[in-house]
């Protein structure tokens, strides 16, 4: 049994202009200790997927239209609020992009970590303090005992993200969802945090869903990758395969449009056009309007995600022509 | 050929009040501290550094969008740091800026035509057919449809908004354009379009760019030369190839080593000897003594804590401020 | 075929306002009072100050719709002409406020050097309770309608200036303002083209509430006997006189009271609607 198994997850948002689907038929599974990267740009639905798994979608305006999210065999979509709360922390934890606003400014970081511990375990004040200090040391905060009484504003951005990780990991979750955990950080700090995440994965054996728009972060951390575009999964593959043989034109565009340090090009290979707004997605393949390989048939049907080889799947009717 | 822009000893300090209610004290936040920099005509000078290093402030100082605390800037043979208000306004024709945030950079109540035309009107043109034609040419040049003219910013995507901002910056045909993180707020798949557009326009109009960014890949792609900033100082300047192939300053080395790999097979985990740096950037309110990087530097020596290293030449057009560098012998 | 007109920000805002039910209700209530005020000479041709002692204390009925007061004056006429006065005073105060408040607020917010001086004067004025300050000013100026207008303008301008200033401070740092500066724009152009048009939304919201405050404060001043001198038919004056006969002739005080309530309620609904549509962030702050 997989640790997490998401099947045909479909959600929508109520907007001023009517109901708009956010993600459609998102399916994937995740094994113990595995790092699944989800890449996508704004409007791809990557964060909505994460929030739907956590049961944190604001309802209304959001609504789950169908599908299932099985965590250790249990369907989270049918769970009561109480049971879901008990699961968040020791079962699934999450860290967000913005380390500035994710911490409560009026409590010390020690209080915030200990609060999380005591919400799930009956530990004495002394024991939970020791646990919190231990966790802060693990995430690389020096002089952890004295830092326990610091307030969030006394920490730098990188340290705040470390504290967020400490809060997320203090109950030893089996699954950590990291939503753009390094996007707001500088590149030298990003390298430190990614390294730390990998170390913690090795130590705790938790699975990680790494959500990002940065192919470099994927190349650096993921075991398997899900590429999302305009609310749908367009490609799924083990990380090596994805970088060696990207199948979907969107994935190939993403990989080639970012200038890298180890190659020189006169011109970047740009993907034309811009991301469709959720209410104005094209019919058929969502990428067809920007795809250089599009044929008329592309706008007729939504291509299903089909497995090709070595658990490599892509949703494109022309995949056969590229392979 | 003389440099298009030459800055010497350029400094910007902000007064910050610290302390409590009764014991107020003023401290200087040294955003930019004694920077010397030249920009050659027709080149793109990339300016990289982490947040808070002062790169954006430096960009604005160079075109005098904010006044300098000390130092001077020669632009096209004119000392712009001492120009009076009227002469400065006239001089602004030749130096323009493109901003990072495509949402905040456009007045929501002005149509695309009004936005792009405004610089012309400021410099004395009339709101007539000639100005409208100029707008048409700019729309075409930045790849926007003619029908965009009467629309408002909220109807456009981030990439299109950035195109509008570029058209506004270029309608006066400036010589120097400061591009302040022009693609970092855009979606990855749209960034390449804007980078290509900026390159094309440079060739077409003979522009000179100061390209400020934190993305080392983008800077490498677009720049001729690159300057690296750390805590208000330029620590290394070099030809692009030289800088990326042979970074001299430990900070530059660390920056390059921190960039995520481009292929999973290059993962560096567990590899030893990488000049990874630890710790956070110190505050510009109380920068470290001596070399400002010494608190994080893997090669720190006693002299680094006390003496500030001067810029030293090492190879053609390659300069860095580090005690480790043996300067080229004088020729 | 002509292309449908592009949605300018103004049109889009109008459309959303018309879909806001409470805003529309507010407009109807306020519009009703406004129409009454404008057409006062037509709908209440009887002189509101015409005494007729034989007719005093007539209850509302067929002869006198709203009855008569202690001097036999037609309450209908007095309330209708009172509406005109209230609308005139409210409108004048709002107009003066819009001009002065914008000027002071924009100057303080845009030119940092003026900020401290202007805002400390503002703070000092705002430290007085509104009614008390208004009483003080009318005591100095004298009790006529024009003096009441000046007093209310002095009382409320600091509040408007403060709101304009806070939006200007935010807008001053916007990158499109920087872009205009970089293009060589002068201060006047930046204020006129880039800052003030974008500072209008919170100002309009403020002014609609201010209209209500002005009408209410004027009534309070008259009621306290420091407003426009009797027998000027202001709602406050009518209510002040009616207070003595509250048990025997309750209509004298309740009818102008109801008129006042409709006006203030209408303006508040209108202001709330404007705030919801123009400036959704303010809703959280207040």
mmCIF file of C-alpha atoms in Angstrom, chain A residues 5-317:
data_model
loop_
_atom_site.group_PDB
_atom_site.id
_atom_site.type_symbol
_atom_site.label_atom_id
_atom_site.label_comp_id
_atom_site.label_asym_id
_atom_site.label_seq_id
_atom_site.Cartn_x
_atom_site.Cartn_y
_atom_site.Cartn_z
ATOM 1 C CA UNK A 5 -2.683 7.703 -3.050
ATOM 2 C CA UNK A 6 -4.517 10.519 -4.807
ATOM 3 C CA UNK A 7 -7.089 9.481 -7.414
ATOM 4 C CA UNK A 8 -8.925 11.763 -9.846
ATOM 5 C CA UNK A 9 -8.925 14.688 -7.458
ATOM 6 C CA UNK A 10 -11.027 17.512 -8.889
ATOM 7 C CA UNK A 11 -11.756 20.791 -7.129
ATOM 8 C CA UNK A 12 -13.380 24.069 -8.074
ATOM 9 C CA UNK A 13 -13.581 27.664 -6.905
ATOM 10 C CA UNK A 14 -16.610 29.885 -6.829
ATOM 11 C CA UNK A 15 -15.656 33.224 -8.381
ATOM 12 C CA UNK A 16 -17.537 36.362 -9.341
ATOM 13 C CA UNK A 17 -17.936 34.913 -12.813
ATOM 14 C CA UNK A 18 -19.204 31.490 -11.765
ATOM 15 C CA UNK A 19 -17.655 28.204 -10.736
ATOM 16 C CA UNK A 20 -14.187 27.529 -12.133
ATOM 17 C CA UNK A 21 -12.343 24.237 -11.868
ATOM 18 C CA UNK A 22 -8.976 24.583 -10.178
ATOM 19 C CA UNK A 23 -7.582 21.079 -10.643
ATOM 20 C CA UNK A 24 -8.954 18.204 -12.690
ATOM 21 C CA UNK A 25 -8.383 14.468 -12.363
ATOM 22 C CA UNK A 26 -5.120 14.780 -10.501
ATOM 23 C CA UNK A 27 -3.788 11.292 -9.682
ATOM 24 C CA UNK A 28 -0.511 10.206 -8.172
ATOM 25 C CA UNK A 29 0.869 8.084 -5.398
ATOM 26 C CA UNK A 30 3.755 8.402 -3.039
ATOM 27 C CA UNK A 31 5.793 5.769 -1.215
ATOM 28 C CA UNK A 32 7.379 5.979 2.214
ATOM 29 C CA UNK A 33 10.507 8.129 2.219
ATOM 30 C CA UNK A 34 10.019 9.244 -1.363
ATOM 31 C CA UNK A 35 10.378 12.835 -2.574
ATOM 32 C CA UNK A 36 7.796 13.745 -5.184
ATOM 33 C CA UNK A 37 8.382 17.014 -6.949
ATOM 34 C CA UNK A 38 5.373 18.892 -8.302
ATOM 35 C CA UNK A 39 6.402 21.557 -10.833
ATOM 36 C CA UNK A 40 4.088 24.148 -12.220
ATOM 37 C CA UNK A 41 3.622 27.851 -12.755
ATOM 38 C CA UNK A 42 0.946 30.146 -11.400
ATOM 39 C CA UNK A 43 -2.510 28.690 -11.973
ATOM 40 C CA UNK A 44 -1.183 25.180 -12.507
ATOM 41 C CA UNK A 45 -3.019 23.957 -9.422
ATOM 42 C CA UNK A 46 0.039 22.716 -7.565
ATOM 43 C CA UNK A 47 -0.749 24.572 -4.356
ATOM 44 C CA UNK A 48 -4.452 23.747 -4.584
ATOM 45 C CA UNK A 49 -3.495 20.078 -4.753
ATOM 46 C CA UNK A 50 -1.441 20.448 -1.578
ATOM 47 C CA UNK A 51 -4.205 22.276 0.279
ATOM 48 C CA UNK A 52 -6.777 19.714 -0.838
ATOM 49 C CA UNK A 53 -4.644 16.901 0.607
ATOM 50 C CA UNK A 54 -4.249 18.825 3.877
ATOM 51 C CA UNK A 55 -7.991 19.543 3.984
ATOM 52 C CA UNK A 56 -7.132 23.229 4.161
ATOM 53 C CA UNK A 57 -8.977 24.499 1.098
ATOM 54 C CA UNK A 58 -11.213 27.399 2.141
ATOM 55 C CA UNK A 59 -14.732 26.047 1.743
ATOM 56 C CA UNK A 60 -16.502 28.043 0.388
ATOM 57 C CA UNK A 61 -15.350 29.286 -2.161
ATOM 58 C CA UNK A 62 -13.512 26.030 -2.865
ATOM 59 C CA UNK A 63 -15.272 22.695 -3.356
ATOM 60 C CA UNK A 64 -14.010 19.176 -3.914
ATOM 61 C CA UNK A 65 -15.978 17.811 -6.866
ATOM 62 C CA UNK A 66 -14.624 14.301 -6.876
ATOM 63 C CA UNK A 67 -11.821 11.860 -6.377
ATOM 64 C CA UNK A 68 -10.129 10.450 -3.308
ATOM 65 C CA UNK A 69 -7.076 11.150 -1.178
ATOM 66 C CA UNK A 70 -5.990 7.971 0.619
ATOM 67 C CA UNK A 71 -3.357 8.416 3.287
ATOM 68 C CA UNK A 72 -2.247 5.068 4.747
ATOM 69 C CA UNK A 73 -5.428 3.588 3.323
ATOM 70 C CA UNK A 74 -7.788 6.133 4.868
ATOM 71 C CA UNK A 75 -9.741 8.527 2.624
ATOM 72 C CA UNK A 76 -8.982 11.994 3.953
ATOM 73 C CA UNK A 77 -11.850 13.594 2.044
ATOM 74 C CA UNK A 78 -14.391 11.716 4.174
ATOM 75 C CA UNK A 79 -12.633 12.376 7.474
ATOM 76 C CA UNK A 80 -14.247 14.629 10.089
ATOM 77 C CA UNK A 81 -12.627 17.953 10.958
ATOM 78 C CA UNK A 82 -11.556 16.533 14.332
ATOM 79 C CA UNK A 83 -9.820 13.504 12.875
ATOM 80 C CA UNK A 84 -8.205 15.665 10.226
ATOM 81 C CA UNK A 85 -6.831 17.975 12.920
ATOM 82 C CA UNK A 86 -5.386 14.996 14.758
ATOM 83 C CA UNK A 87 -3.705 13.856 11.557
ATOM 84 C CA UNK A 88 -2.114 17.212 10.775
ATOM 85 C CA UNK A 89 1.201 17.249 12.577
ATOM 86 C CA UNK A 90 2.018 13.623 13.290
ATOM 87 C CA UNK A 91 0.591 12.382 9.985
ATOM 88 C CA UNK A 92 0.971 15.146 7.425
ATOM 89 C CA UNK A 93 2.690 18.469 7.988
ATOM 90 C CA UNK A 94 3.186 21.429 5.713
ATOM 91 C CA UNK A 95 5.617 24.309 5.272
ATOM 92 C CA UNK A 96 4.735 27.352 3.233
ATOM 93 C CA UNK A 97 6.574 29.768 1.005
ATOM 94 C CA UNK A 98 6.398 32.862 3.137
ATOM 95 C CA UNK A 99 8.404 32.459 6.337
ATOM 96 C CA UNK A 100 7.507 36.018 7.327
ATOM 97 C CA UNK A 101 3.794 35.482 7.741
ATOM 98 C CA UNK A 102 3.705 31.819 8.698
ATOM 99 C CA UNK A 103 4.838 32.484 12.259
ATOM 100 C CA UNK A 104 2.722 34.269 14.828
ATOM 101 C CA UNK A 105 4.570 37.487 15.721
ATOM 102 C CA UNK A 106 3.311 37.678 19.339
ATOM 103 C CA UNK A 107 4.609 34.301 20.548
ATOM 104 C CA UNK A 108 8.205 33.182 20.954
ATOM 105 C CA UNK A 109 9.378 30.477 18.618
ATOM 106 C CA UNK A 110 9.759 28.157 21.608
ATOM 107 C CA UNK A 111 6.081 28.620 22.535
ATOM 108 C CA UNK A 112 5.035 27.957 18.958
ATOM 109 C CA UNK A 113 6.988 24.722 18.691
ATOM 110 C CA UNK A 114 5.853 23.513 22.110
ATOM 111 C CA UNK A 115 2.232 24.325 21.321
ATOM 112 C CA UNK A 116 2.435 21.981 18.351
ATOM 113 C CA UNK A 117 3.892 19.223 20.494
ATOM 114 C CA UNK A 118 1.262 19.565 23.176
ATOM 115 C CA UNK A 119 -1.573 19.602 20.673
ATOM 116 C CA UNK A 120 -0.731 16.011 19.814
ATOM 117 C CA UNK A 121 1.116 14.478 22.743
ATOM 118 C CA UNK A 122 0.737 14.701 26.503
ATOM 119 C CA UNK A 123 4.237 15.696 27.436
ATOM 120 C CA UNK A 124 5.303 17.690 30.472
ATOM 121 C CA UNK A 125 6.456 21.284 30.059
ATOM 122 C CA UNK A 126 10.030 20.145 30.651
ATOM 123 C CA UNK A 127 9.920 17.313 28.153
ATOM 124 C CA UNK A 128 8.296 19.351 25.420
ATOM 125 C CA UNK A 129 10.867 22.090 25.988
ATOM 126 C CA UNK A 130 13.656 19.559 25.561
ATOM 127 C CA UNK A 131 11.978 18.175 22.436
ATOM 128 C CA UNK A 132 11.673 21.657 20.952
ATOM 129 C CA UNK A 133 15.315 22.473 21.638
ATOM 130 C CA UNK A 134 16.374 19.192 20.105
ATOM 131 C CA UNK A 135 14.325 19.948 17.009
ATOM 132 C CA UNK A 136 15.756 23.449 16.658
ATOM 133 C CA UNK A 137 19.247 21.984 16.790
ATOM 134 C CA UNK A 138 18.292 19.471 14.134
ATOM 135 C CA UNK A 139 17.191 22.220 11.753
ATOM 136 C CA UNK A 140 20.461 24.016 12.300
ATOM 137 C CA UNK A 141 19.601 26.883 14.648
ATOM 138 C CA UNK A 142 22.727 27.600 16.716
ATOM 139 C CA UNK A 143 22.379 28.193 20.476
ATOM 140 C CA UNK A 144 18.919 26.644 20.354
ATOM 141 C CA UNK A 145 18.176 26.921 24.079
ATOM 142 C CA UNK A 146 18.559 30.695 24.082
ATOM 143 C CA UNK A 147 16.820 31.110 20.722
ATOM 144 C CA UNK A 148 13.704 29.432 22.167
ATOM 145 C CA UNK A 149 12.717 32.746 23.749
ATOM 146 C CA UNK A 150 13.236 34.781 20.559
ATOM 147 C CA UNK A 151 10.311 36.299 18.706
ATOM 148 C CA UNK A 152 9.959 35.723 14.956
ATOM 149 C CA UNK A 153 11.039 39.289 14.070
ATOM 150 C CA UNK A 154 14.422 38.639 15.702
ATOM 151 C CA UNK A 155 15.205 35.960 13.128
ATOM 152 C CA UNK A 156 16.352 36.266 9.537
ATOM 153 C CA UNK A 157 14.294 34.849 6.667
ATOM 154 C CA UNK A 158 16.386 31.700 6.447
ATOM 155 C CA UNK A 159 16.161 31.090 10.175
ATOM 156 C CA UNK A 160 12.397 31.575 10.118
ATOM 157 C CA UNK A 161 12.115 28.935 7.431
ATOM 158 C CA UNK A 162 14.205 26.637 9.646
ATOM 159 C CA UNK A 163 11.839 27.306 12.550
ATOM 160 C CA UNK A 164 8.874 26.539 10.278
ATOM 161 C CA UNK A 165 10.525 23.246 9.446
ATOM 162 C CA UNK A 166 11.075 22.566 13.148
ATOM 163 C CA UNK A 167 7.367 23.150 13.830
ATOM 164 C CA UNK A 168 6.365 20.952 10.903
ATOM 165 C CA UNK A 169 8.698 18.128 11.852
ATOM 166 C CA UNK A 170 8.461 18.137 15.631
ATOM 167 C CA UNK A 171 5.693 15.537 15.612
ATOM 168 C CA UNK A 172 7.655 13.349 13.191
ATOM 169 C CA UNK A 173 5.187 13.414 10.288
ATOM 170 C CA UNK A 174 5.132 10.579 7.774
ATOM 171 C CA UNK A 175 4.532 13.094 4.988
ATOM 172 C CA UNK A 176 5.805 16.646 4.650
ATOM 173 C CA UNK A 177 4.304 18.946 2.055
ATOM 174 C CA UNK A 178 6.710 21.773 1.214
ATOM 175 C CA UNK A 179 5.006 24.467 -0.862
ATOM 176 C CA UNK A 180 7.733 26.577 -2.519
ATOM 177 C CA UNK A 181 9.804 26.377 0.676
ATOM 178 C CA UNK A 182 12.774 28.276 -0.752
ATOM 179 C CA UNK A 183 11.177 30.675 -3.219
ATOM 180 C CA UNK A 184 11.355 33.659 -0.868
ATOM 181 C CA UNK A 185 14.960 32.913 0.108
ATOM 182 C CA UNK A 186 18.274 33.919 -1.369
ATOM 183 C CA UNK A 187 20.223 31.381 -3.354
ATOM 184 C CA UNK A 188 22.867 30.712 -0.692
ATOM 185 C CA UNK A 189 20.134 30.201 1.906
ATOM 186 C CA UNK A 190 18.087 28.108 -0.513
ATOM 187 C CA UNK A 191 21.010 25.717 -0.894
ATOM 188 C CA UNK A 192 21.229 25.365 2.887
ATOM 189 C CA UNK A 193 17.498 24.706 3.321
ATOM 190 C CA UNK A 194 17.348 22.132 0.501
ATOM 191 C CA UNK A 195 20.339 20.344 1.982
ATOM 192 C CA UNK A 196 18.644 20.378 5.364
ATOM 193 C CA UNK A 197 15.406 18.945 3.935
ATOM 194 C CA UNK A 198 17.313 16.071 2.351
ATOM 195 C CA UNK A 199 19.175 15.360 5.596
ATOM 196 C CA UNK A 200 15.944 15.370 7.583
ATOM 197 C CA UNK A 201 14.339 13.011 5.075
ATOM 198 C CA UNK A 202 17.228 10.603 5.565
ATOM 199 C CA UNK A 203 16.997 10.879 9.326
ATOM 200 C CA UNK A 204 13.230 10.655 9.795
ATOM 201 C CA UNK A 205 12.372 8.635 6.726
ATOM 202 C CA UNK A 206 9.410 10.824 5.897
ATOM 203 C CA UNK A 207 8.028 11.294 2.404
ATOM 204 C CA UNK A 208 8.102 14.806 0.934
ATOM 205 C CA UNK A 209 5.960 16.503 -1.660
ATOM 206 C CA UNK A 210 8.160 19.312 -2.972
ATOM 207 C CA UNK A 211 6.115 21.940 -4.749
ATOM 208 C CA UNK A 212 8.072 24.430 -6.836
ATOM 209 C CA UNK A 213 8.264 26.330 -10.098
ATOM 210 C CA UNK A 214 12.026 25.883 -10.208
ATOM 211 C CA UNK A 215 13.353 22.970 -12.253
ATOM 212 C CA UNK A 216 16.676 23.355 -10.428
ATOM 213 C CA UNK A 217 15.039 22.573 -7.084
ATOM 214 C CA UNK A 218 13.494 19.479 -8.691
ATOM 215 C CA UNK A 219 16.830 18.406 -10.155
ATOM 216 C CA UNK A 220 18.389 18.883 -6.731
ATOM 217 C CA UNK A 221 15.850 17.005 -4.598
ATOM 218 C CA UNK A 222 13.100 14.961 -6.277
ATOM 219 C CA UNK A 223 12.919 11.203 -6.855
ATOM 220 C CA UNK A 224 9.871 11.442 -9.037
ATOM 221 C CA UNK A 225 8.249 14.428 -10.740
ATOM 222 C CA UNK A 226 4.731 15.531 -11.575
ATOM 223 C CA UNK A 227 4.436 18.359 -14.088
ATOM 224 C CA UNK A 228 1.221 20.352 -13.855
ATOM 225 C CA UNK A 229 -0.202 22.855 -16.288
ATOM 226 C CA UNK A 230 -3.482 24.755 -16.003
ATOM 227 C CA UNK A 231 -4.965 22.406 -13.416
ATOM 228 C CA UNK A 232 -3.956 19.078 -14.972
ATOM 229 C CA UNK A 233 -1.047 16.686 -14.676
ATOM 230 C CA UNK A 234 0.669 16.700 -18.065
ATOM 231 C CA UNK A 235 3.650 14.487 -17.301
ATOM 232 C CA UNK A 236 4.887 12.170 -14.607
ATOM 233 C CA UNK A 237 8.264 10.437 -14.518
ATOM 234 C CA UNK A 238 11.240 9.421 -12.404
ATOM 235 C CA UNK A 239 13.472 12.482 -12.140
ATOM 236 C CA UNK A 240 16.324 11.167 -14.290
ATOM 237 C CA UNK A 241 13.974 10.159 -17.083
ATOM 238 C CA UNK A 242 12.195 13.452 -17.030
ATOM 239 C CA UNK A 243 15.388 15.424 -17.492
ATOM 240 C CA UNK A 244 16.788 13.009 -20.097
ATOM 241 C CA UNK A 245 13.646 12.349 -22.131
ATOM 242 C CA UNK A 246 10.955 14.903 -21.419
ATOM 243 C CA UNK A 247 7.912 13.917 -23.461
ATOM 244 C CA UNK A 248 5.335 16.644 -23.118
ATOM 245 C CA UNK A 249 6.058 19.804 -25.131
ATOM 246 C CA UNK A 250 5.384 21.894 -22.032
ATOM 247 C CA UNK A 251 7.963 20.019 -19.971
ATOM 248 C CA UNK A 252 10.453 20.308 -22.779
ATOM 249 C CA UNK A 253 9.746 24.032 -23.007
ATOM 250 C CA UNK A 254 10.202 24.467 -19.265
ATOM 251 C CA UNK A 255 13.520 22.652 -19.358
ATOM 252 C CA UNK A 256 14.893 24.637 -22.264
ATOM 253 C CA UNK A 257 13.599 28.153 -21.580
ATOM 254 C CA UNK A 258 15.570 28.704 -18.398
ATOM 255 C CA UNK A 259 19.156 29.832 -18.969
ATOM 256 C CA UNK A 260 21.593 27.677 -17.028
ATOM 257 C CA UNK A 261 25.163 28.096 -15.918
ATOM 258 C CA UNK A 262 26.586 25.220 -17.943
ATOM 259 C CA UNK A 263 25.521 26.201 -21.423
ATOM 260 C CA UNK A 264 25.700 29.215 -23.696
ATOM 261 C CA UNK A 265 22.922 30.118 -26.078
ATOM 262 C CA UNK A 266 22.474 33.176 -28.231
ATOM 263 C CA UNK A 267 18.743 33.148 -27.770
ATOM 264 C CA UNK A 268 16.564 31.483 -25.217
ATOM 265 C CA UNK A 269 13.987 29.063 -26.519
ATOM 266 C CA UNK A 270 10.854 30.786 -25.305
ATOM 267 C CA UNK A 271 7.398 29.304 -24.868
ATOM 268 C CA UNK A 272 5.086 31.728 -26.689
ATOM 269 C CA UNK A 273 1.979 33.243 -25.112
ATOM 270 C CA UNK A 274 0.993 33.409 -21.478
ATOM 271 C CA UNK A 275 -0.675 31.184 -18.919
ATOM 272 C CA UNK A 276 -4.434 30.925 -19.407
ATOM 273 C CA UNK A 277 -6.621 32.240 -16.613
ATOM 274 C CA UNK A 278 -8.676 29.453 -15.011
ATOM 275 C CA UNK A 279 -11.872 30.788 -16.576
ATOM 276 C CA UNK A 280 -10.354 31.055 -20.048
ATOM 277 C CA UNK A 281 -8.610 27.738 -20.488
ATOM 278 C CA UNK A 282 -8.632 26.492 -24.074
ATOM 279 C CA UNK A 283 -10.676 23.426 -24.967
ATOM 280 C CA UNK A 284 -8.889 20.134 -25.458
ATOM 281 C CA UNK A 285 -5.272 20.125 -24.381
ATOM 282 C CA UNK A 286 -4.752 23.161 -22.120
ATOM 283 C CA UNK A 287 -1.317 23.768 -23.582
ATOM 284 C CA UNK A 288 -2.450 23.594 -27.209
ATOM 285 C CA UNK A 289 -2.729 27.384 -27.574
ATOM 286 C CA UNK A 290 0.957 27.826 -26.736
ATOM 287 C CA UNK A 291 2.295 24.613 -28.198
ATOM 288 C CA UNK A 292 4.447 24.765 -31.342
ATOM 289 C CA UNK A 293 3.540 21.157 -32.135
ATOM 290 C CA UNK A 294 -0.212 21.624 -31.853
ATOM 291 C CA UNK A 295 -2.425 20.126 -34.546
ATOM 292 C CA UNK A 296 -6.172 20.746 -34.902
ATOM 293 C CA UNK A 297 -6.993 17.523 -33.053
ATOM 294 C CA UNK A 298 -5.257 18.905 -29.945
ATOM 295 C CA UNK A 299 -8.117 21.276 -29.217
ATOM 296 C CA UNK A 300 -10.778 18.575 -29.640
ATOM 297 C CA UNK A 301 -10.139 16.243 -26.740
ATOM 298 C CA UNK A 302 -8.365 16.488 -23.416
ATOM 299 C CA UNK A 303 -5.530 13.988 -23.796
ATOM 300 C CA UNK A 304 -5.437 11.400 -20.983
ATOM 301 C CA UNK A 305 -2.281 10.725 -19.005
ATOM 302 C CA UNK A 306 -0.860 7.608 -20.641
ATOM 303 C CA UNK A 307 2.027 5.502 -19.428
ATOM 304 C CA UNK A 308 4.787 4.953 -21.974
ATOM 305 C CA UNK A 309 7.655 3.138 -20.377
ATOM 306 C CA UNK A 310 9.407 2.873 -17.048
ATOM 307 C CA UNK A 311 6.455 4.495 -15.278
ATOM 308 C CA UNK A 312 6.836 7.537 -17.486
ATOM 309 C CA UNK A 313 3.463 9.038 -18.358
ATOM 310 C CA UNK A 314 2.493 12.026 -20.457
ATOM 311 C CA UNK A 315 -0.778 13.603 -21.561
ATOM 312 C CA UNK A 316 -0.205 14.511 -25.191
ATOM 313 C CA UNK A 317 -1.696 12.980 -28.309
#
